PDB file of C-alpha atoms in Angstrom:
ATOM      1  CA  MET A  13      87.903  80.793  86.703  1.00  0.00           C
ATOM      2  CA  THR A  14      87.489  84.649  87.565  1.00  0.00           C
ATOM      3  CA  THR A  15      88.139  84.732  91.451  1.00  0.00           C
ATOM      4  CA  LEU A  16      88.291  88.249  93.574  1.00  0.00           C
ATOM      5  CA  VAL A  17      89.742  88.142  96.905  1.00  0.00           C
ATOM      6  CA  LEU A  18      87.293  90.298  99.058  1.00  0.00           C
ATOM      7  CA  LEU A  19      89.972  92.361 102.280  1.00  0.00           C
ATOM      8  CA  ARG A  20      88.323  94.280 104.205  1.00  0.00           C
ATOM      9  CA  HIS A  21      90.983  96.504 106.291  1.00  0.00           C
ATOM     10  CA  GLY A  22      92.654  96.633 109.270  1.00  0.00           C
ATOM     11  CA  ALA A  23      91.559  97.815 112.463  1.00  0.00           C
ATOM     12  CA  THR A  24      91.244 101.898 113.002  1.00  0.00           C
ATOM     13  CA  LEU A  25      90.833 103.849 116.256  1.00  0.00           C
ATOM     14  CA  LEU A  26      86.728 103.575 115.298  1.00  0.00           C
ATOM     15  CA  THR A  27      86.993  99.529 115.057  1.00  0.00           C
ATOM     16  CA  PRO A  28      86.839  97.781 118.991  1.00  0.00           C
ATOM     17  CA  GLY A  29      83.216 100.880 119.799  1.00  0.00           C
ATOM     18  CA  ARG A  30      82.163  99.235 116.436  1.00  0.00           C
ATOM     19  CA  ARG A  31      81.983 103.302 115.955  1.00  0.00           C
ATOM     20  CA  ILE A  32      80.593 104.052 112.353  1.00  0.00           C
ATOM     21  CA  SER A  33      83.009 104.911 110.076  1.00  0.00           C
ATOM     22  CA  GLY A  34      82.052 105.409 106.250  1.00  0.00           C
ATOM     23  CA  SER A  35      82.644 107.916 103.357  1.00  0.00           C
ATOM     24  CA  GLY A  36      81.853 111.356 105.388  1.00  0.00           C
ATOM     25  CA  GLY A  37      83.412 111.267 108.482  1.00  0.00           C
ATOM     26  CA  SER A  38      86.563 111.159 109.833  1.00  0.00           C
ATOM     27  CA  ASN A  39      88.479 108.675 107.271  1.00  0.00           C
ATOM     28  CA  PRO A  40      91.392 106.874 109.380  1.00  0.00           C
ATOM     29  CA  GLY A  41      94.132 105.412 109.319  1.00  0.00           C
ATOM     30  CA  LEU A  42      95.248 102.423 110.115  1.00  0.00           C
ATOM     31  CA  SER A  43      95.298 101.869 114.474  1.00  0.00           C
ATOM     32  CA  PRO A  44      98.026 100.207 115.604  1.00  0.00           C
ATOM     33  CA  ALA A  45      96.885  96.872 115.971  1.00  0.00           C
ATOM     34  CA  GLY A  46      95.215  97.476 111.908  1.00  0.00           C
ATOM     35  CA  ARG A  47      98.876  97.805 110.861  1.00  0.00           C
ATOM     36  CA  LEU A  48      99.601  94.487 112.963  1.00  0.00           C
ATOM     37  CA  GLN A  49      96.660  92.776 110.594  1.00  0.00           C
ATOM     38  CA  ALA A  50      97.533  94.441 107.460  1.00  0.00           C
ATOM     39  CA  ARG A  51     101.006  92.556 107.093  1.00  0.00           C
ATOM     40  CA  ALA A  52      99.809  89.492 108.718  1.00  0.00           C
ATOM     41  CA  THR A  53      97.368  89.519 105.797  1.00  0.00           C
ATOM     42  CA  ALA A  54     100.342  90.409 103.421  1.00  0.00           C
ATOM     43  CA  GLU A  55     102.450  86.997 104.236  1.00  0.00           C
ATOM     44  CA  ALA A  56      99.023  85.323 103.482  1.00  0.00           C
ATOM     45  CA  LEU A  57      98.698  86.478 100.503  1.00  0.00           C
ATOM     46  CA  ALA A  58     102.431  86.171  99.621  1.00  0.00           C
ATOM     47  CA  ARG A  59     101.913  82.463 100.720  1.00  0.00           C
ATOM     48  CA  ARG A  60      98.548  81.698  98.969  1.00  0.00           C
ATOM     49  CA  GLY A  61      99.700  82.974  95.645  1.00  0.00           C
ATOM     50  CA  GLY A  62      98.506  83.759  91.967  1.00  0.00           C
ATOM     51  CA  ILE A  63      97.305  87.435  92.963  1.00  0.00           C
ATOM     52  CA  GLU A  64      97.971  89.697  90.012  1.00  0.00           C
ATOM     53  CA  ALA A  65      96.730  93.058  90.651  1.00  0.00           C
ATOM     54  CA  VAL A  66      95.522  94.750  93.970  1.00  0.00           C
ATOM     55  CA  VAL A  67      92.846  97.553  93.295  1.00  0.00           C
ATOM     56  CA  THR A  68      91.178  99.297  96.533  1.00  0.00           C
ATOM     57  CA  SER A  69      89.048 101.532  97.993  1.00  0.00           C
ATOM     58  CA  PRO A  70      90.749 106.291  97.987  1.00  0.00           C
ATOM     59  CA  MET A  71      89.770 106.085 102.244  1.00  0.00           C
ATOM     60  CA  ARG A  72      93.182 105.769 104.299  1.00  0.00           C
ATOM     61  CA  ARG A  73      92.429 103.121 105.520  1.00  0.00           C
ATOM     62  CA  CYS A  74      92.040 100.751 102.419  1.00  0.00           C
ATOM     63  CA  ARG A  75      95.199 101.804 101.083  1.00  0.00           C
ATOM     64  CA  GLU A  76      97.313 101.464 104.478  1.00  0.00           C
ATOM     65  CA  THR A  77      95.948  98.118 104.553  1.00  0.00           C
ATOM     66  CA  ALA A  78      96.609  97.639  99.575  1.00  0.00           C
ATOM     67  CA  GLN A  79      99.704  99.307 100.168  1.00  0.00           C
ATOM     68  CA  ALA A  80     101.494  96.595 102.506  1.00  0.00           C
ATOM     69  CA  VAL A  81     100.283  93.790 100.428  1.00  0.00           C
ATOM     70  CA  ALA A  82     101.490  95.129  97.222  1.00  0.00           C
ATOM     71  CA  ALA A  83     104.897  96.428  98.129  1.00  0.00           C
ATOM     72  CA  ARG A  84     105.175  91.795  99.896  1.00  0.00           C
ATOM     73  CA  LEU A  85     103.696  91.027  96.531  1.00  0.00           C
ATOM     74  CA  GLY A  86     105.778  93.255  94.290  1.00  0.00           C
ATOM     75  CA  LEU A  87     102.642  95.557  92.897  1.00  0.00           C
ATOM     76  CA  GLY A  88     101.573  98.560  92.112  1.00  0.00           C
ATOM     77  CA  LEU A  89      98.055  99.651  93.717  1.00  0.00           C
ATOM     78  CA  GLN A  90      94.770 100.380  91.664  1.00  0.00           C
ATOM     79  CA  VAL A  91      92.460 103.019  93.287  1.00  0.00           C
ATOM     80  CA  GLU A  92      89.125 102.605  92.506  1.00  0.00           C
ATOM     81  CA  GLN A  93      87.025 105.933  93.740  1.00  0.00           C
ATOM     82  CA  ASP A  94      83.255 103.115  94.186  1.00  0.00           C
ATOM     83  CA  LEU A  95      84.470 100.868  96.531  1.00  0.00           C
ATOM     84  CA  ARG A  96      84.953 103.827  99.209  1.00  0.00           C
ATOM     85  CA  GLU A  97      82.699 102.925 102.002  1.00  0.00           C
ATOM     86  CA  ALA A  98      78.969 103.941 102.274  1.00  0.00           C
ATOM     87  CA  ASP A  99      78.242 107.525 103.515  1.00  0.00           C
ATOM     88  CA  PHE A 100      76.881 107.222 106.831  1.00  0.00           C
ATOM     89  CA  GLY A 101      75.885 110.807 107.082  1.00  0.00           C
ATOM     90  CA  ALA A 102      74.923 111.934 110.719  1.00  0.00           C
ATOM     91  CA  TRP A 103      75.249 108.102 111.917  1.00  0.00           C
ATOM     92  CA  GLU A 104      79.293 108.472 111.224  1.00  0.00           C
ATOM     93  CA  GLY A 105      81.725 108.303 114.511  1.00  0.00           C
ATOM     94  CA  LEU A 106      78.479 106.837 116.090  1.00  0.00           C
ATOM     95  CA  THR A 107      77.696 103.401 117.414  1.00  0.00           C
ATOM     96  CA  PHE A 108      74.748 101.617 116.502  1.00  0.00           C
ATOM     97  CA  ALA A 109      73.001 102.222 119.710  1.00  0.00           C
ATOM     98  CA  GLU A 110      73.791 105.725 119.826  1.00  0.00           C
ATOM     99  CA  VAL A 111      71.856 105.896 116.215  1.00  0.00           C
ATOM    100  CA  ARG A 112      69.246 104.632 117.804  1.00  0.00           C
ATOM    101  CA  GLU A 113      69.021 106.587 120.196  1.00  0.00           C
ATOM    102  CA  ARG A 114      68.892 110.165 118.355  1.00  0.00           C
ATOM    103  CA  HIS A 115      67.598 108.556 114.553  1.00  0.00           C
ATOM    104  CA  PRO A 116      65.253 105.896 116.145  1.00  0.00           C
ATOM    105  CA  GLN A 117      62.946 106.073 112.419  1.00  0.00           C
ATOM    106  CA  ASP A 118      65.422 106.665 110.050  1.00  0.00           C
ATOM    107  CA  LEU A 119      67.491 103.044 111.384  1.00  0.00           C
ATOM    108  CA  ASP A 120      64.450 101.187 111.475  1.00  0.00           C
ATOM    109  CA  ALA A 121      63.734 101.899 107.315  1.00  0.00           C
ATOM    110  CA  TRP A 122      67.259 101.749 106.807  1.00  0.00           C
ATOM    111  CA  PHE A 123      67.747  98.239 107.734  1.00  0.00           C
ATOM    112  CA  ALA A 124      64.305  97.372 106.603  1.00  0.00           C
ATOM    113  CA  SER A 125      65.023  99.380 102.607  1.00  0.00           C
ATOM    114  CA  PRO A 126      68.322  99.096 100.572  1.00  0.00           C
ATOM    115  CA  ASP A 127      66.616 102.346  99.349  1.00  0.00           C
ATOM    116  CA  SER A 128      66.716 104.468 102.609  1.00  0.00           C
ATOM    117  CA  PRO A 129      69.564 106.301 103.146  1.00  0.00           C
ATOM    118  CA  PRO A 130      71.312 106.752 106.672  1.00  0.00           C
ATOM    119  CA  THR A 131      70.252 109.896 107.966  1.00  0.00           C
ATOM    120  CA  GLY A 132      71.467 113.441 106.494  1.00  0.00           C
ATOM    121  CA  THR A 133      72.209 111.497 103.208  1.00  0.00           C
ATOM    122  CA  ASP A 134      71.189 110.748 100.323  1.00  0.00           C
ATOM    123  CA  GLU A 135      73.492 107.218 100.110  1.00  0.00           C
ATOM    124  CA  THR A 136      71.151 103.796 100.294  1.00  0.00           C
ATOM    125  CA  VAL A 137      72.591 100.338  99.935  1.00  0.00           C
ATOM    126  CA  ARG A 138      71.094  99.491  96.616  1.00  0.00           C
ATOM    127  CA  ARG A 139      73.298 103.101  95.052  1.00  0.00           C
ATOM    128  CA  VAL A 140      76.660 101.153  97.487  1.00  0.00           C
ATOM    129  CA  ALA A 141      75.999  97.368  95.937  1.00  0.00           C
ATOM    130  CA  ARG A 142      75.320  99.143  92.366  1.00  0.00           C
ATOM    131  CA  ARG A 143      78.731 100.685  92.155  1.00  0.00           C
ATOM    132  CA  ALA A 144      80.383  97.983  93.878  1.00  0.00           C
ATOM    133  CA  ALA A 145      79.120  96.122  91.254  1.00  0.00           C
ATOM    134  CA  ALA A 146      80.312  98.366  88.188  1.00  0.00           C
ATOM    135  CA  VAL A 147      83.717  97.639  89.643  1.00  0.00           C
ATOM    136  CA  ARG A 148      83.304  94.039  89.849  1.00  0.00           C
ATOM    137  CA  ASP A 149      82.734  93.847  86.663  1.00  0.00           C
ATOM    138  CA  GLY A 150      85.284  96.222  84.882  1.00  0.00           C
ATOM    139  CA  LEU A 151      87.321  92.915  87.056  1.00  0.00           C
ATOM    140  CA  LEU A 152      86.364  90.194  85.693  1.00  0.00           C
ATOM    141  CA  ALA A 153      86.653  91.658  81.885  1.00  0.00           C
ATOM    142  CA  ARG A 154      90.097  93.452  82.795  1.00  0.00           C
ATOM    143  CA  HIS A 155      91.283  90.608  84.654  1.00  0.00           C
ATOM    144  CA  ALA A 156      89.445  87.104  82.982  1.00  0.00           C
ATOM    145  CA  GLY A 157      91.495  84.277  84.590  1.00  0.00           C
ATOM    146  CA  GLY A 158      93.092  86.078  86.940  1.00  0.00           C
ATOM    147  CA  THR A 159      92.684  86.925  90.532  1.00  0.00           C
ATOM    148  CA  VAL A 160      92.288  90.133  91.569  1.00  0.00           C
ATOM    149  CA  LEU A 161      92.783  91.421  94.997  1.00  0.00           C
ATOM    150  CA  VAL A 162      89.397  94.086  96.153  1.00  0.00           C
ATOM    151  CA  VAL A 163      90.150  95.439  99.920  1.00  0.00           C
ATOM    152  CA  SER A 164      87.545  98.197 100.736  1.00  0.00           C
ATOM    153  CA  HIS A 165      85.382  98.749 103.370  1.00  0.00           C
ATOM    154  CA  VAL A 166      81.620  96.336 105.131  1.00  0.00           C
ATOM    155  CA  VAL A 167      78.463  97.556 102.720  1.00  0.00           C
ATOM    156  CA  PRO A 168      80.755  96.927  99.016  1.00  0.00           C
ATOM    157  CA  LEU A 169      82.351  93.974 100.400  1.00  0.00           C
ATOM    158  CA  ARG A 170      78.746  92.598 102.036  1.00  0.00           C
ATOM    159  CA  SER A 171      77.349  93.441  99.218  1.00  0.00           C
ATOM    160  CA  LEU A 172      79.241  91.931  95.813  1.00  0.00           C
ATOM    161  CA  LEU A 173      78.940  88.890  98.510  1.00  0.00           C
ATOM    162  CA  ARG A 174      74.913  89.228  98.924  1.00  0.00           C
ATOM    163  CA  LEU A 175      75.168  89.876  94.652  1.00  0.00           C
ATOM    164  CA  ALA A 176      77.373  86.499  94.207  1.00  0.00           C
ATOM    165  CA  LEU A 177      74.793  84.699  96.856  1.00  0.00           C
ATOM    166  CA  GLN A 178      71.678  86.143  95.097  1.00  0.00           C
ATOM    167  CA  ALA A 179      70.210  86.823  98.220  1.00  0.00           C
ATOM    168  CA  PRO A 180      68.378  89.309  98.948  1.00  0.00           C
ATOM    169  CA  PRO A 181      69.117  92.459 100.283  1.00  0.00           C
ATOM    170  CA  HIS A 182      68.066  92.305 103.494  1.00  0.00           C
ATOM    171  CA  SER A 183      70.749  89.406 103.949  1.00  0.00           C
ATOM    172  CA  LEU A 184      73.320  91.866 104.100  1.00  0.00           C
ATOM    173  CA  PHE A 185      72.635  92.186 107.997  1.00  0.00           C
ATOM    174  CA  ARG A 186      73.419  88.452 108.300  1.00  0.00           C
ATOM    175  CA  MET A 187      76.947  88.685 107.433  1.00  0.00           C
ATOM    176  CA  GLU A 188      79.697  89.233 109.234  1.00  0.00           C
ATOM    177  CA  LEU A 189      82.870  91.026 107.792  1.00  0.00           C
ATOM    178  CA  ALA A 190      86.762  91.507 110.290  1.00  0.00           C
ATOM    179  CA  ALA A 191      88.308  94.143 109.657  1.00  0.00           C
ATOM    180  CA  ALA A 192      91.043  91.977 107.833  1.00  0.00           C
ATOM    181  CA  SER A 193      88.859  89.373 106.918  1.00  0.00           C
ATOM    182  CA  LEU A 194      89.300  87.006 103.468  1.00  0.00           C
ATOM    183  CA  SER A 195      86.553  86.005 101.655  1.00  0.00           C
ATOM    184  CA  THR A 196      86.733  84.891  98.187  1.00  0.00           C
ATOM    185  CA  VAL A 197      84.301  84.592  95.459  1.00  0.00           C
ATOM    186  CA  THR A 198      85.593  82.672  91.853  1.00  0.00           C
ATOM    187  CA  TYR A 199      83.569  83.207  88.652  1.00  0.00           C
ATOM    188  CA  ASP A 200      82.960  81.683  85.532  1.00  0.00           C
ATOM    189  CA  GLY A 201      82.422  82.816  81.911  1.00  0.00           C
ATOM    190  CA  SER A 202      79.830  83.438  81.981  1.00  0.00           C
ATOM    191  CA  GLY A 203      80.151  85.484  85.052  1.00  0.00           C
ATOM    192  CA  THR A 204      77.767  82.677  87.322  1.00  0.00           C
ATOM    193  CA  ALA A 205      79.517  83.795  91.009  1.00  0.00           C
ATOM    194  CA  THR A 206      79.890  80.760  93.515  1.00  0.00           C
ATOM    195  CA  VAL A 207      81.337  82.064  97.126  1.00  0.00           C
ATOM    196  CA  GLN A 208      84.537  79.668  98.192  1.00  0.00           C
ATOM    197  CA  ALA A 209      85.286  81.432 101.147  1.00  0.00           C
ATOM    198  CA  LEU A 210      83.069  83.917 103.605  1.00  0.00           C
ATOM    199  CA  ASN A 211      84.771  85.981 106.492  1.00  0.00           C
ATOM    200  CA  ASP A 212      88.358  84.378 106.765  1.00  0.00           C
ATOM    201  CA  THR A 213      90.379  84.990 110.187  1.00  0.00           C
ATOM    202  CA  HIS A 214      93.105  82.452 110.104  1.00  0.00           C
ATOM    203  CA  HIS A 215      95.720  84.131 108.906  1.00  0.00           C
ATOM    204  CA  LEU A 216      95.469  86.502 111.619  1.00  0.00           C
ATOM    205  CA  ASP A 217      96.227  83.548 114.482  1.00  0.00           C
ATOM    206  CA  ARG A 218     100.037  83.441 112.893  1.00  0.00           C
ATOM    207  CA  PRO A 219     102.158  86.039 113.792  1.00  0.00           C
ATOM    208  CA  ALA A 220     103.284  88.618 110.867  1.00  0.00           C
ATOM    209  CA  GLN A 221     106.989  88.578 109.432  1.00  0.00           C
ATOM    210  CA  ARG A 222     109.072  91.298 110.114  1.00  0.00           C
TER     211      ARG A 222
END
């Protein structure tokens, strides 16, 4: 079995207000709360053991989260551009309630079809899923039989989980992935996936070592 441990980055200052933060926005780093989450996650993954590589989105919040874990595990970082978050265009920095007020038709279309992009961009959910799957395939080839930590964002990680479940595109909006949550997918030799864990945040209840 090859295992991908999927880690959503820790919280930023935009996270508590549930403001949209994609690859076309301000590229925030971790907030103080997010840095605490990253340290707690690093300790949990050190206790778990067995991780042989840490792969991350290039975006600041992911790199800071991944660096905390990699430093604790004594590993380097591999940056994968295709793990970046979706580009949300004119929706960047808004809440979904605000998007509903300003761009209702575009939002309805985005929820209805993986081929409908947010306002002001051409990046669709299907495109994000395609690039996330390409990263997945590369990791399965390079780390066969191993365990890899993948640090990314809501849309790429939900896409990997959806693909693992062979679920329809609209199921993307039926998953919760909290900041610094862990999900786990295993793949057998033929590439058949099994979701072992989803949105696990138990490690955040345990204080990180200083």
